[in-house]
Structure formats: C-alpha cells, structure tokens
Short mmCIF file of C-alpha atoms in Angstrom, two decimals:
data_model
loop_
_atom_site.label_atom_id
_atom_site.label_comp_id
_atom_site.label_asym_id
_atom_site.label_seq_id
_atom_site.Cartn_x
_atom_site.Cartn_y
_atom_site.Cartn_z
CA MET A 1 117.38 -90.38 -119.91
CA LEU A 2 113.84 -89.57 -121.26
CA ARG A 3 113.31 -89.02 -124.86
CA LYS A 4 111.15 -86.18 -125.92
CA ASP A 5 108.64 -88.63 -127.73
CA SER A 6 108.12 -90.61 -124.44
CA CYS A 7 107.05 -87.75 -122.45
CA VAL A 8 103.26 -87.49 -122.18
CA CYS A 9 103.09 -84.28 -120.24
CA PRO A 10 99.96 -82.24 -121.01
CA ASN A 11 100.28 -78.64 -121.86
CA PRO A 12 99.65 -76.36 -118.79
CA CYS A 13 96.26 -74.76 -118.32
CA ALA A 14 97.60 -71.15 -118.41
CA ILE A 15 101.05 -69.79 -118.99
CA THR A 16 102.37 -66.32 -118.96
CA ARG A 17 105.61 -65.48 -121.00
CA TYR A 18 107.46 -62.29 -121.00
CA ALA A 19 109.80 -61.58 -123.83
CA LYS A 20 112.52 -59.36 -122.77
CA GLU A 21 114.63 -56.99 -124.83
CA LEU A 22 117.32 -55.13 -123.00
CA SER A 23 118.94 -51.95 -124.14
CA MET A 24 121.24 -49.65 -122.24
CA VAL A 25 122.02 -46.01 -122.51
CA ARG A 26 124.28 -43.86 -120.35
CA MET A 27 121.83 -42.02 -118.12
CA PRO A 28 121.37 -39.32 -117.20
CA SER A 29 122.74 -36.82 -119.54
CA ARG A 30 124.85 -34.09 -118.09
CA ALA A 31 122.01 -31.59 -117.91
CA ALA A 32 119.74 -34.13 -116.32
CA ALA A 33 122.40 -35.20 -113.77
CA ARG A 34 122.82 -31.57 -112.71
CA TYR A 35 119.10 -31.13 -112.19
CA LEU A 36 118.80 -34.41 -110.22
CA ALA A 37 121.83 -33.58 -108.06
CA ARG A 38 120.34 -30.17 -107.11
CA LYS A 39 116.79 -31.74 -106.50
CA TYR A 40 117.91 -34.64 -104.26
CA ASN A 41 120.94 -32.89 -102.74
CA ARG A 42 123.45 -35.58 -104.07
CA SER A 43 126.50 -35.37 -106.24
CA GLU A 44 126.40 -35.81 -109.98
CA ALA A 45 128.70 -38.93 -109.78
CA TYR A 46 126.18 -40.48 -107.26
CA ILE A 47 123.37 -39.70 -109.60
CA ALA A 48 125.19 -41.14 -112.56
CA GLU A 49 125.92 -44.45 -110.70
CA ASN A 50 122.73 -44.85 -108.87
CA VAL A 51 119.85 -43.50 -110.95
CA LEU A 52 118.01 -45.95 -113.12
CA VAL A 53 115.32 -45.10 -115.79
CA LEU A 54 113.18 -48.21 -116.42
CA ASP A 55 110.68 -48.24 -119.27
CA ILE A 56 108.31 -51.32 -119.38
CA PHE A 57 106.00 -51.59 -122.29
CA PHE A 58 104.21 -54.37 -124.39
CA GLU A 59 106.12 -55.45 -127.44
CA ALA A 60 102.89 -56.15 -129.30
CA LEU A 61 99.28 -55.44 -128.48
CA ASN A 62 97.88 -58.84 -129.17
CA TYR A 63 96.43 -61.64 -127.12
CA GLU A 64 97.11 -65.33 -128.13
CA THR A 65 95.09 -68.30 -126.94
CA VAL A 66 96.40 -71.70 -127.79
CA GLU A 67 93.91 -74.68 -127.33
CA GLN A 68 94.91 -78.28 -127.33
CA LYS A 69 92.39 -80.50 -129.05
CA LYS A 70 92.60 -84.08 -130.22
CA ALA A 71 93.24 -84.55 -133.97
CA TYR A 72 90.59 -87.18 -134.41
CA GLU A 73 87.94 -87.83 -131.86
CA VAL A 74 86.48 -91.38 -131.25
CA SER A 75 83.02 -90.14 -132.41
CA GLU A 76 84.49 -88.91 -135.67
CA LEU A 77 86.24 -92.19 -136.21
CA LEU A 78 83.00 -94.20 -135.53
CA GLY A 79 81.10 -91.86 -137.75
CA ASP A 80 83.49 -92.31 -140.66
CA ILE A 81 83.65 -96.05 -140.28
CA GLY A 82 79.78 -96.21 -140.16
CA GLY A 83 79.49 -94.05 -143.19
CA GLN A 84 81.83 -96.30 -145.22
CA MET A 85 80.01 -99.35 -143.96
CA GLY A 86 76.76 -97.88 -145.07
CA LEU A 87 78.09 -97.04 -148.46
CA PHE A 88 79.56 -100.52 -149.13
CA ILE A 89 76.65 -102.41 -147.49
CA GLY A 90 74.13 -100.35 -149.46
CA ALA A 91 76.04 -100.97 -152.67
CA SER A 92 76.30 -104.62 -152.08
CA LEU A 93 72.64 -104.87 -151.00
CA LEU A 94 71.56 -103.16 -154.18
CA THR A 95 73.53 -105.59 -156.17
CA ILE A 96 72.07 -108.60 -154.44
CA LEU A 97 68.52 -107.14 -154.90
CA GLU A 98 69.34 -106.74 -158.63
CA ILE A 99 70.52 -110.30 -158.83
CA LEU A 100 67.35 -111.55 -156.97
CA ASP A 101 65.24 -109.52 -159.40
CA TYR A 102 66.91 -111.03 -162.34
CA LEU A 103 66.43 -114.56 -161.06
CA CYS A 104 62.74 -113.96 -160.10
CA GLU A 105 62.18 -112.64 -163.70
CA VAL A 106 63.90 -115.69 -165.30
CA PHE A 107 62.05 -118.07 -162.99
CA LEU A 108 58.67 -116.51 -163.61
CA ASP A 109 59.27 -116.45 -167.39
CA ARG A 110 60.19 -120.14 -167.45
CA VAL A 111 57.37 -121.27 -165.13
CA LEU A 112 54.75 -119.20 -166.90
CA GLY A 113 56.14 -120.10 -170.33
CA TYR A 114 56.01 -123.91 -169.23
CA PHE A 115 52.44 -123.64 -168.17
CA TRP A 116 51.44 -121.54 -171.25
CA ASN A 117 53.02 -124.16 -173.57
CA ARG A 118 51.42 -127.00 -171.67
CA LYS A 119 47.94 -125.43 -171.94
CA ARG A 120 48.49 -124.85 -175.68
CA SER A 121 49.50 -128.44 -176.20
CA GLN A 122 46.40 -129.76 -174.18
CA ARG A 123 44.01 -127.83 -176.40
CA PRO A 124 43.36 -129.01 -179.93
CA SER A 125 44.93 -126.89 -182.48
CA SER A 126 42.82 -124.37 -184.39
CA THR A 127 43.60 -125.95 -187.72
CA HIS A 128 42.27 -129.34 -186.43
CA LEU A 129 38.97 -127.62 -185.27
CA LEU A 130 38.47 -125.84 -188.53
CA GLN A 131 39.03 -129.02 -190.52
CA GLU A 132 36.59 -130.88 -188.23
CA GLY A 133 34.08 -128.29 -188.30
CA LEU A 134 34.13 -127.63 -192.02
CA GLY A 135 34.88 -131.08 -193.04
CA SER A 136 31.47 -132.22 -191.94
CA HIS A 137 29.70 -130.07 -194.48
CA GLY A 138 31.69 -131.68 -197.24
CA ASN A 139 33.76 -128.58 -198.07
CA GLN A 140 37.45 -128.83 -198.80
CA VAL A 141 39.51 -127.05 -196.06
CA PRO A 142 42.83 -125.80 -197.03
CA ASN A 143 45.66 -126.94 -194.72
CA LEU A 144 46.06 -123.78 -192.44
CA SER A 145 49.10 -123.42 -190.31
CA LEU A 146 48.58 -120.89 -187.64
CA GLY A 147 51.88 -121.64 -186.19
CA SER A 148 52.44 -122.55 -182.57
CA ARG A 149 53.84 -119.94 -180.31
CA THR A 150 56.97 -121.11 -178.74
CA LEU A 151 58.61 -120.01 -175.47
CA SER A 152 61.39 -118.31 -177.30
CA ALA A 153 58.89 -115.93 -178.89
CA SER A 154 57.63 -114.75 -175.41
CA HIS A 155 60.98 -114.25 -173.98
CA ARG A 156 61.75 -110.75 -172.88
CA THR A 157 64.98 -109.39 -174.13
CA CYS A 158 65.91 -107.64 -170.85
CA TYR A 159 65.42 -108.88 -167.36
CA LEU A 160 67.49 -106.23 -165.62
CA VAL A 161 64.89 -103.46 -165.91
CA THR A 162 64.68 -101.56 -162.65
CA ARG A 163 61.09 -100.89 -161.82
CA LEU A 164 60.53 -97.46 -160.36
#
C-alpha cells in the first residue's frame, strides 16, 4: 500500500477536465411532440421516448494555467548563504581591522613616546643651560623649572577614531 506522501509522481504536462452538470426535463412538450411526429412521420409516443435535446455549454469563460515550480531553487539558496556569509565576514573583518588599528595606535604612541622621552633625557635640561650660560657672567640665575614633559601628557585620549 502506497502512502500519498511517498508518491513522487510529477504533475502531467497538460490535462483537460470537464465538469458536468446534469439536468433533466421531460421533452418534448405536447405541442413540440405533435410537430416532430408530423415532420418525421412518427408517433408522439416514439418521439417522447427517443428524442433527445442536448445542450453543451461552458460553465465559465475562463482559462486557467497551473505551473509547477520549485519553492526554493539551489541558486537562490546559494545566493542567500553567500549574502549572509558576506554580512558576517564583513562585520568580523571590520571588527578585526578596528582592533588592529587600536593596537597600532597604542604601539606607535608607546614607541614614539619612549624615543621622545629618551631624547629629552639625553639633552641637557634648559634650566641647566641657562644656569651655565648666565652663571659665567656672575649674575644670579633663579631656579627655573620648565618641567619635563612626560609620556602621560602626550597620550591621546581616544585611539578608536576611524579615519575617513
């Protein structure tokens, strides 16, 4: 016994269906039976038993075409999967690039800050130069403190700035 779900019969290419509607009426009427009996030279009883009036007509004047199509094509499936992968890979790639940009900014700031502080520490301080230069003339030089610039003063507050 075959189940309806297990049948994989395709729909036929073309099919014609005729809907039938049957109605009966006693034919012919007495006047029509007399007329036909005279015309065909038969009795009214013979005409009543053997004459048939057949009307064939369309029930509705429309034409219906039914097409069978796959609900989801393989190309549509691959397109949807590719679109989703592009969305997620693009989002993750953007995140990775933002993290790399942040790490580059931090690295450059640390390296440049280290070399900048190193150069500052190798040069004599401005107060020392002022004291040496003016001290040879015998003038009293006040103790000037220009302050050293530290790495924390050069830190940028936001590394995650997207450059356009």
